[in-house]
Coordinates of C-alpha atoms and ligand atoms in Angstrom, one line a residue:
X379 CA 22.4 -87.1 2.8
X380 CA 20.7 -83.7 1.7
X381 CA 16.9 -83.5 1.1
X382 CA 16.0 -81.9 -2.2
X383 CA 13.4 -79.1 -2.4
X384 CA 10.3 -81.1 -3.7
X385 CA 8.5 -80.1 -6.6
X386 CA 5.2 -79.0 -4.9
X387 CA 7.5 -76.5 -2.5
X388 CA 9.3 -75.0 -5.4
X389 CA 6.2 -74.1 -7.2
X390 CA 4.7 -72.4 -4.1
X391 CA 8.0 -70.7 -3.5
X392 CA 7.7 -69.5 -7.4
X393 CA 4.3 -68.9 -7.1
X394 CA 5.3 -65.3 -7.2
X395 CA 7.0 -65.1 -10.2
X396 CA 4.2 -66.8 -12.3
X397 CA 2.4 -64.6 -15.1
X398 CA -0.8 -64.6 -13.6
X399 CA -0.1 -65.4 -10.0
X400 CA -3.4 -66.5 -8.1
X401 CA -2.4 -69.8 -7.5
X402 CA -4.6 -71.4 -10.0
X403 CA -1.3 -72.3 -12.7
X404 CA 0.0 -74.1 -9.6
X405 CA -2.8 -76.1 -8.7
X406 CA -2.7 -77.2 -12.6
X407 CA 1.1 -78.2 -12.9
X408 CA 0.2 -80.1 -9.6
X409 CA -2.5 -82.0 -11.9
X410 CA -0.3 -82.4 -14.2
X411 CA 2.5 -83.6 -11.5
X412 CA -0.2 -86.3 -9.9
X413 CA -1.2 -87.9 -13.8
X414 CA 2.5 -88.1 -14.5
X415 CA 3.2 -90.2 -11.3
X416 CA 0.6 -92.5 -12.2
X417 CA 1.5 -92.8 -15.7
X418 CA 4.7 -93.6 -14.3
X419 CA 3.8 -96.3 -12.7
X420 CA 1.9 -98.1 -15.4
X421 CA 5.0 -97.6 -17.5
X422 CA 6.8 -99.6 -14.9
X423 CA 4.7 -102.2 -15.3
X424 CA 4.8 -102.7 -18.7
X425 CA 6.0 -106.4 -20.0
X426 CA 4.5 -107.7 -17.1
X427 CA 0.7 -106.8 -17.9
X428 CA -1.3 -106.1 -21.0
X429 CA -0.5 -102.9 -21.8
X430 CA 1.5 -102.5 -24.4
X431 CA 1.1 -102.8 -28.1
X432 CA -1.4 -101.8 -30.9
X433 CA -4.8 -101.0 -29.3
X434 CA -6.0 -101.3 -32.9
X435 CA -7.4 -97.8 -32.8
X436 CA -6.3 -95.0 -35.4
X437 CA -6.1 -91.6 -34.3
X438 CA -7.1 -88.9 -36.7
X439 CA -4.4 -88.8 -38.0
X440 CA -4.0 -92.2 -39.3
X441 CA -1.4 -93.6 -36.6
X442 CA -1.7 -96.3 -34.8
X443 CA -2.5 -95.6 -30.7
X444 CA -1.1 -97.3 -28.9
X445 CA -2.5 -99.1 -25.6
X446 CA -0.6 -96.8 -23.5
X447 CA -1.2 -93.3 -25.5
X448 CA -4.9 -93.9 -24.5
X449 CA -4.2 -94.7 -21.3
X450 CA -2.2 -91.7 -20.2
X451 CA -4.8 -89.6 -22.4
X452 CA -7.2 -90.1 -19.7
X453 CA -5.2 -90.1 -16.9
X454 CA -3.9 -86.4 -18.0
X455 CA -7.5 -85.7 -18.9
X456 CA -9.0 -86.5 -15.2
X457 CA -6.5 -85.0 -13.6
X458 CA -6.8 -81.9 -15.5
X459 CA -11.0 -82.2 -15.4
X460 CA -11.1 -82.6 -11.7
X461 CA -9.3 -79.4 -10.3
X462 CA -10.9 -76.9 -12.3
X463 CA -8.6 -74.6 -13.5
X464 CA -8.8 -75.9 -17.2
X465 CA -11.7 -75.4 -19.3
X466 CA -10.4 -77.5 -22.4
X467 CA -7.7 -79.6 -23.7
X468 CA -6.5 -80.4 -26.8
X469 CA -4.3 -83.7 -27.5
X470 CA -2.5 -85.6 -29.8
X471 CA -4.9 -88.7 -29.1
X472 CA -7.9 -86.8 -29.6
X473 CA -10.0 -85.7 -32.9
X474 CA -11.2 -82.5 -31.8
X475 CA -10.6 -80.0 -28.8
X476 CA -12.5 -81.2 -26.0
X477 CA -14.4 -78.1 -23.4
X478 CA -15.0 -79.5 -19.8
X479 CA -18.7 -78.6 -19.6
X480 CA -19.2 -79.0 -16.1
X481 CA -19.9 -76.5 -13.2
X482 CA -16.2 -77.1 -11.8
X483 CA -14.2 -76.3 -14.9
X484 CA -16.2 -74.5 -17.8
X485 CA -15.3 -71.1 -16.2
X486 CA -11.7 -72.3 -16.4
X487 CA -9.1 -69.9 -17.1
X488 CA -6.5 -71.9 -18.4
X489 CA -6.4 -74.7 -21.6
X490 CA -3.9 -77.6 -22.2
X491 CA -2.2 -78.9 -25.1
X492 CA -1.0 -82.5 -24.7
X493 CA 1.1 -85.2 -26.4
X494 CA 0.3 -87.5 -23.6
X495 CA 2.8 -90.2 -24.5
X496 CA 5.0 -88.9 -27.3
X497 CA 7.0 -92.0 -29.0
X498 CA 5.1 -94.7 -27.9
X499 CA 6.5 -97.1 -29.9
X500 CA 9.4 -97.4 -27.7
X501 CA 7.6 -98.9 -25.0
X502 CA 7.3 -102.0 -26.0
X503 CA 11.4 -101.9 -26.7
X504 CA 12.1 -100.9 -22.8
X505 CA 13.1 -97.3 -24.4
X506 CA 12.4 -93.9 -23.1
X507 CA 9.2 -92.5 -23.8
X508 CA 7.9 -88.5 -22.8
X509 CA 4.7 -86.6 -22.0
X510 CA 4.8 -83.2 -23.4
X511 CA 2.4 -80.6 -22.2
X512 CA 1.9 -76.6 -23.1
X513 CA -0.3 -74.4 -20.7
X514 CA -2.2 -71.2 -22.0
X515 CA -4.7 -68.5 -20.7
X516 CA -7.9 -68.9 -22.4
X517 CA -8.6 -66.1 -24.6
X518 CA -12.5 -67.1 -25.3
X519 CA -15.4 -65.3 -23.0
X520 CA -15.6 -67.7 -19.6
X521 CA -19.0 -67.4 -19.5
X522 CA -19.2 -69.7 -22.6
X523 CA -17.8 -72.3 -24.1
X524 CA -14.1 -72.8 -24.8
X525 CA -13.4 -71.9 -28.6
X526 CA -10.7 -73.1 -30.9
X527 CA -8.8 -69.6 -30.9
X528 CA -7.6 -70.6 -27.7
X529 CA -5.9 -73.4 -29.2
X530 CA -4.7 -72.1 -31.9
X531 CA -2.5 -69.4 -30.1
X532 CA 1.1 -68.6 -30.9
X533 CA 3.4 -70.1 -29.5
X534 CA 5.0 -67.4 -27.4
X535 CA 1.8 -67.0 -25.4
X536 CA 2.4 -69.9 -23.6
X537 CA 2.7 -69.8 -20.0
X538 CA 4.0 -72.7 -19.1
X539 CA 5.3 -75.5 -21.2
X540 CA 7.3 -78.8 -19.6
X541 CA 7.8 -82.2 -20.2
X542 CA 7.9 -85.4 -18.2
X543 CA 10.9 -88.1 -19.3
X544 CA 10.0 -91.5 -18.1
X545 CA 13.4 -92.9 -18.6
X546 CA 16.2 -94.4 -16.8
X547 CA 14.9 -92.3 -14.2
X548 CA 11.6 -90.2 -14.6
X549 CA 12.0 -86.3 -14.5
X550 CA 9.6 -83.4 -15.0
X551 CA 11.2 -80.5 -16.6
X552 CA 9.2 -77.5 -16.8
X553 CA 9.3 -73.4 -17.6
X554 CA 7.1 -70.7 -16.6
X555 CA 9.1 -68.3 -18.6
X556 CA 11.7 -68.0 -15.6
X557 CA 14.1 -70.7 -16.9
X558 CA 13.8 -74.1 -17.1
X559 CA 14.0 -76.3 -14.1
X560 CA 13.6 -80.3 -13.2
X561 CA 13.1 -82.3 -10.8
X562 CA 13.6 -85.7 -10.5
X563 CA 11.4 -89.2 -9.2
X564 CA 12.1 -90.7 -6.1
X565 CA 9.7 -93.4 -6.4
X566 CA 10.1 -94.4 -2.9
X567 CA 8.5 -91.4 -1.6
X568 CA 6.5 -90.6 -4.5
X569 CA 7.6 -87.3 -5.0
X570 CA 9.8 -85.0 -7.6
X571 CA 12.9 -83.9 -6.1
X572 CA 14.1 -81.1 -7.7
X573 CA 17.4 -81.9 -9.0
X574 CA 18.4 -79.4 -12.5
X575 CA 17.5 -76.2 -11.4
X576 CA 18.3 -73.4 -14.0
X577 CA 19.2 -75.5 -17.0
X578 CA 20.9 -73.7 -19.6
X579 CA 22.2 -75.6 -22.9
X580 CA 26.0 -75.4 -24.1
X581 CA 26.4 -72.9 -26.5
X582 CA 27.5 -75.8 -29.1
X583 CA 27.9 -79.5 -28.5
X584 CA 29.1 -82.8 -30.4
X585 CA 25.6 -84.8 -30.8
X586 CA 23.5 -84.6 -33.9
X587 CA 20.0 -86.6 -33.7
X588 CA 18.1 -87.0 -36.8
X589 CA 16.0 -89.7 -38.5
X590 CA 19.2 -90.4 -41.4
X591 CA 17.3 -93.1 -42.8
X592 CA 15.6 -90.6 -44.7
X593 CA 19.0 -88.7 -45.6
X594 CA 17.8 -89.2 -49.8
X595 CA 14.2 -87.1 -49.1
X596 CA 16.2 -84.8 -47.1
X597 CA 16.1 -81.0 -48.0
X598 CA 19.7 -80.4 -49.4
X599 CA 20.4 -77.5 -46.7
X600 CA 20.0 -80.9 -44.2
X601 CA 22.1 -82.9 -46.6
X602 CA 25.1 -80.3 -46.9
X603 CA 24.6 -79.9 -43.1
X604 CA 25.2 -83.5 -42.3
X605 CA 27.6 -83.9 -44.5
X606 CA 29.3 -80.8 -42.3
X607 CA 28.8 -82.7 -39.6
X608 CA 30.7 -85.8 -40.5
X609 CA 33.7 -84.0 -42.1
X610 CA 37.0 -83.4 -39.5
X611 CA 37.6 -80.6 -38.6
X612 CA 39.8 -80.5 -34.9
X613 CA 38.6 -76.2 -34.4
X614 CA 35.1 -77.2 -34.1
X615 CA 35.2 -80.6 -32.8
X616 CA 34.3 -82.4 -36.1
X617 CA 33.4 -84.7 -36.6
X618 CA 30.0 -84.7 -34.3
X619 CA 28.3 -87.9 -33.0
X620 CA 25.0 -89.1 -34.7
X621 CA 22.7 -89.8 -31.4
X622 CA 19.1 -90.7 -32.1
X623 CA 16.4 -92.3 -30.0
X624 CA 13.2 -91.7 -32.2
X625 CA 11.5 -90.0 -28.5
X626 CA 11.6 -86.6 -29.3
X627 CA 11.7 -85.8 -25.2
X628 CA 14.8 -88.0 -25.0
X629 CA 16.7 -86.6 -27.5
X630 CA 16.3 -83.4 -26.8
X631 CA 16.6 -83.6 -22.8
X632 CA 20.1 -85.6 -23.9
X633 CA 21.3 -82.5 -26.1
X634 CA 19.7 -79.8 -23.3
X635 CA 21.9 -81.8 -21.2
X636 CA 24.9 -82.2 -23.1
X637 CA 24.9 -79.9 -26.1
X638 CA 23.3 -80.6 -29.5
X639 CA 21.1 -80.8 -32.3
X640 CA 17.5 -82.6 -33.0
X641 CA 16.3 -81.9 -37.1
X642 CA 12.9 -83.7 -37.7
X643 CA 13.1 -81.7 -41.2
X644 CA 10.5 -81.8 -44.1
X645 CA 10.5 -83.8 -47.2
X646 CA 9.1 -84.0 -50.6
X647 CA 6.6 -86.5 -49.4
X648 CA 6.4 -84.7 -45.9
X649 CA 6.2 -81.2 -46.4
X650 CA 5.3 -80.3 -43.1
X651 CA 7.8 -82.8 -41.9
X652 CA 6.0 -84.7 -38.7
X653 CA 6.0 -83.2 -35.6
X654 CA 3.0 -81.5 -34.2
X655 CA 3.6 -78.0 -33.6
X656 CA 1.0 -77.2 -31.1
X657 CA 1.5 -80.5 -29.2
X658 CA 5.1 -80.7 -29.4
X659 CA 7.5 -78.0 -31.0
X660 CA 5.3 -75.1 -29.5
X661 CA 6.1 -76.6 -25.9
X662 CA 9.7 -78.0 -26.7
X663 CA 10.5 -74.6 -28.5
X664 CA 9.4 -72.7 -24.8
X665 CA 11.7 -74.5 -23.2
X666 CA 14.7 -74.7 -25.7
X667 CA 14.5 -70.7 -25.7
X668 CA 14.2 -70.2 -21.7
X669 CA 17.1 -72.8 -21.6
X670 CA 19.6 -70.3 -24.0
X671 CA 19.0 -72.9 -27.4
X672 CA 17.3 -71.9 -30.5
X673 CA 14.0 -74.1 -31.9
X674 CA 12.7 -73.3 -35.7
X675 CA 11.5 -74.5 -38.5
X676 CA 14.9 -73.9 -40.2
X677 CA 14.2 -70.7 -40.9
X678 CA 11.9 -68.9 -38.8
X679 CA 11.3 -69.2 -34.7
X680 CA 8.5 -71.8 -33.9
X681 CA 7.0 -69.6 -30.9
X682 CA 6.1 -66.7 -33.9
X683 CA 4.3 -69.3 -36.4
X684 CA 0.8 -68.6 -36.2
X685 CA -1.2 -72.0 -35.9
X686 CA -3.2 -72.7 -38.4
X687 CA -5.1 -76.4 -37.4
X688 CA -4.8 -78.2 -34.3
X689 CA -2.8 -81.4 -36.0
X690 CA -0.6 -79.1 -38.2
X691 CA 2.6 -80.3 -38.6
X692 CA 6.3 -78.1 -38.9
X693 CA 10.1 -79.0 -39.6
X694 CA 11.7 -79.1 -36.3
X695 CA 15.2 -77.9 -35.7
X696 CA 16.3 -77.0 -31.9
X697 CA 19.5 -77.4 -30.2
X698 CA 22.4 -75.3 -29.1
X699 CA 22.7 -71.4 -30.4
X700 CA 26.3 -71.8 -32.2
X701 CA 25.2 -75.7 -33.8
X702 CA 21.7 -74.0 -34.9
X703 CA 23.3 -70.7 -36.2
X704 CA 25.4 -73.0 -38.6
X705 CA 22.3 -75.5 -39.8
X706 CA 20.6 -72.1 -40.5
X707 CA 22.8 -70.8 -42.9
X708 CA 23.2 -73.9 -44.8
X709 CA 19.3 -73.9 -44.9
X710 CA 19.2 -70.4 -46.7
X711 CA 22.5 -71.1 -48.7
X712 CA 21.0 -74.3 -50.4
X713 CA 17.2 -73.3 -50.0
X714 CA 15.3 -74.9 -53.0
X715 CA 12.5 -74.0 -54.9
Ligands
AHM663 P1 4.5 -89.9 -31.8 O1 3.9 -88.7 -31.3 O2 3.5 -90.6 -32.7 O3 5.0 -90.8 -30.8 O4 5.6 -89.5 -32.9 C1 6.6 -88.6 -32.5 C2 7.9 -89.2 -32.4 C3 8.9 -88.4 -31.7 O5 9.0 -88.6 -30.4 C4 10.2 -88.7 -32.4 O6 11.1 -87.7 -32.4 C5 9.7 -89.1 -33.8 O7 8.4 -89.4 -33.7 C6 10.5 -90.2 -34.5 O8 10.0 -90.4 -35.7 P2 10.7 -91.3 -36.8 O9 10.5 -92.7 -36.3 O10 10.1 -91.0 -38.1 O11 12.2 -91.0 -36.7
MG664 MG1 4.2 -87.3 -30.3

């Protein structure tokens, strides 16, 4: 039986090739290593304790959290507080961006953007759920406290961006801007074996996920596009499959995998579609471009969008080059308004 190269080794061993290499971005992707293990295991468990559902709290953005979101919000957050290379987060589950005022972190160099349990609603269904986390240098004075410009950066400034899929198995997938790699959960040794390394996308697939139960509010570029989709046509494999899990990290580690394209587009009563571009297209959009696909917003690259608000929301289109060069032009052929 071969032994994998462990997570932990690899990042050492990469160590080199970081942007900034003093060792600090490595002790913080451990952080974020050691939270996902133990979220992990309380995903496990749930069914069997009291941990799923409704914890009949709203977040600011109106959505129900779930039991779970909270939970991994403050495992992430502790991990993240107690090594001391992060002097803020920002997450999906909180209201504002939260600075770590305390001697050990305020001089941090580094902040985090976090969906800490993006499609929550799954768990209670058995189904895949993700973490999503994006890593940048802190732009603000560290003599003082963290500011929301270092939030609010563009998405190509990130320095590390990754996911963790707690599905039929659990994997981390991450990028420091030298490919994408991941590594995969042995949970009887506890540790992230690295198993994908150098992922690269297929230049076109067969799999098309999107929500079609709002196919009427669709934009028509989406509508013509679908309808593309479904037509024969034996030269480009035609018609595609429809795959959609409602987990954003699912579907799109499925189509990274296999070829494909995810479209959480906007609609007359969504306009900014749903998707959270700081929490989760920023760092989906890192790795979809280290991993040879494309991510916009069905016309423009998401890493170039300057944010605006820390809960702003963007269309979503990412998948393989050739599939995302084709949804494109029907976008600007049938572009409304
Ligand atoms: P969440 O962050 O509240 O969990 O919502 C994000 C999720 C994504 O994982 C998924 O792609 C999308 O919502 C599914 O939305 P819908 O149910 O509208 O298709
Ligand atoms: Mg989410």
């Amino acid at each position: 039986m071969s032994i994998n190269k462990t997570l932990g080794e690899f990042i050492i061993e990469k160590q080199a090739d970081f942007p900034h290499a003093t060792g600090e971005l490595s002790a913080l992707l451990s952080a974020i290593k050691l939270a996902s293990k133990i979220v992990n295991r309380e995903i496990n468990k749930a069914g069997l304790v009291d941990i799923t559902g409704a914890s009949g709290v709203e977040n600011i953005q109106g959505e129900q959290q779930q039991k779970l979101d909270m939970y991994a919000n403050k495992i992430f957050k502790n991990a993240l507080i107690a090594r001391g290379e992060v002097c803020g987060i920002a997450s999906e589950e909180e209201d504002d961006y939260v600075f770590f005022d305390n001697k050990n972190s305020r001089n941090g160099n580094y902040v985090v953007l976090m969906d800490p349990l993006d499609g929550s609603s799954n768990i209670d269904v058995n189904v895949s759920v993700g973490t999503i986390f994006s890593i940048y240098r802190r732009i603000s004075p560290t003599d003082g406290p963290v500011a929301i410009e270092d939030f609010l950066q563009v998405g190509r400034k990130q320095v590390a961006a990754g996911y963790v899929i707690y599905g039929s198995s659990t994997m981390l997938v991450f990028t420091t801007g030298n490919g994408v790699h991941g590594f995969t959960y042995d949970p009887s040794i506890g540790v992230f074996c690295l198993s994908h390394e150098s992922l690269t996308i297929p230049k076109t697939g067969k799999i098309y996920s999107i929500n079609e139960g709002n196919y009427v509010k669709f934009p028509l570029g989406v509508k013509k596009y679908l309808k593309y989709c479904q037509e024969d046509d034996e030269s480009t494999n035609r018609p595609y499959t429809s795959r959609y899990i409602g987990s954003l990290v699912a579907d799109f580690h499925r189509n990274l995998l296999k070829g494909g394209i995810y479209i959480y587009p906007q609609t007359a009563q969504a306009p900014f579609g749903k998707l959270r571009l700081l929490y989760e297209c920023n760092p989906i959009a890192f790795l979809a471009e280290q991993a040879g696909a494309l991510a916009t917003d069905g016309y423009h690259p998401i890493l170039d969008l300057k944010p605006i608000e820390l809960h702003q929301r963007v269309p979503f289109f990412t998948g393989s080059p050739e599939m995302m060069d084709t949804v494109h032009h029907f976008m600007a052929k049938f572009k409304e308004g």
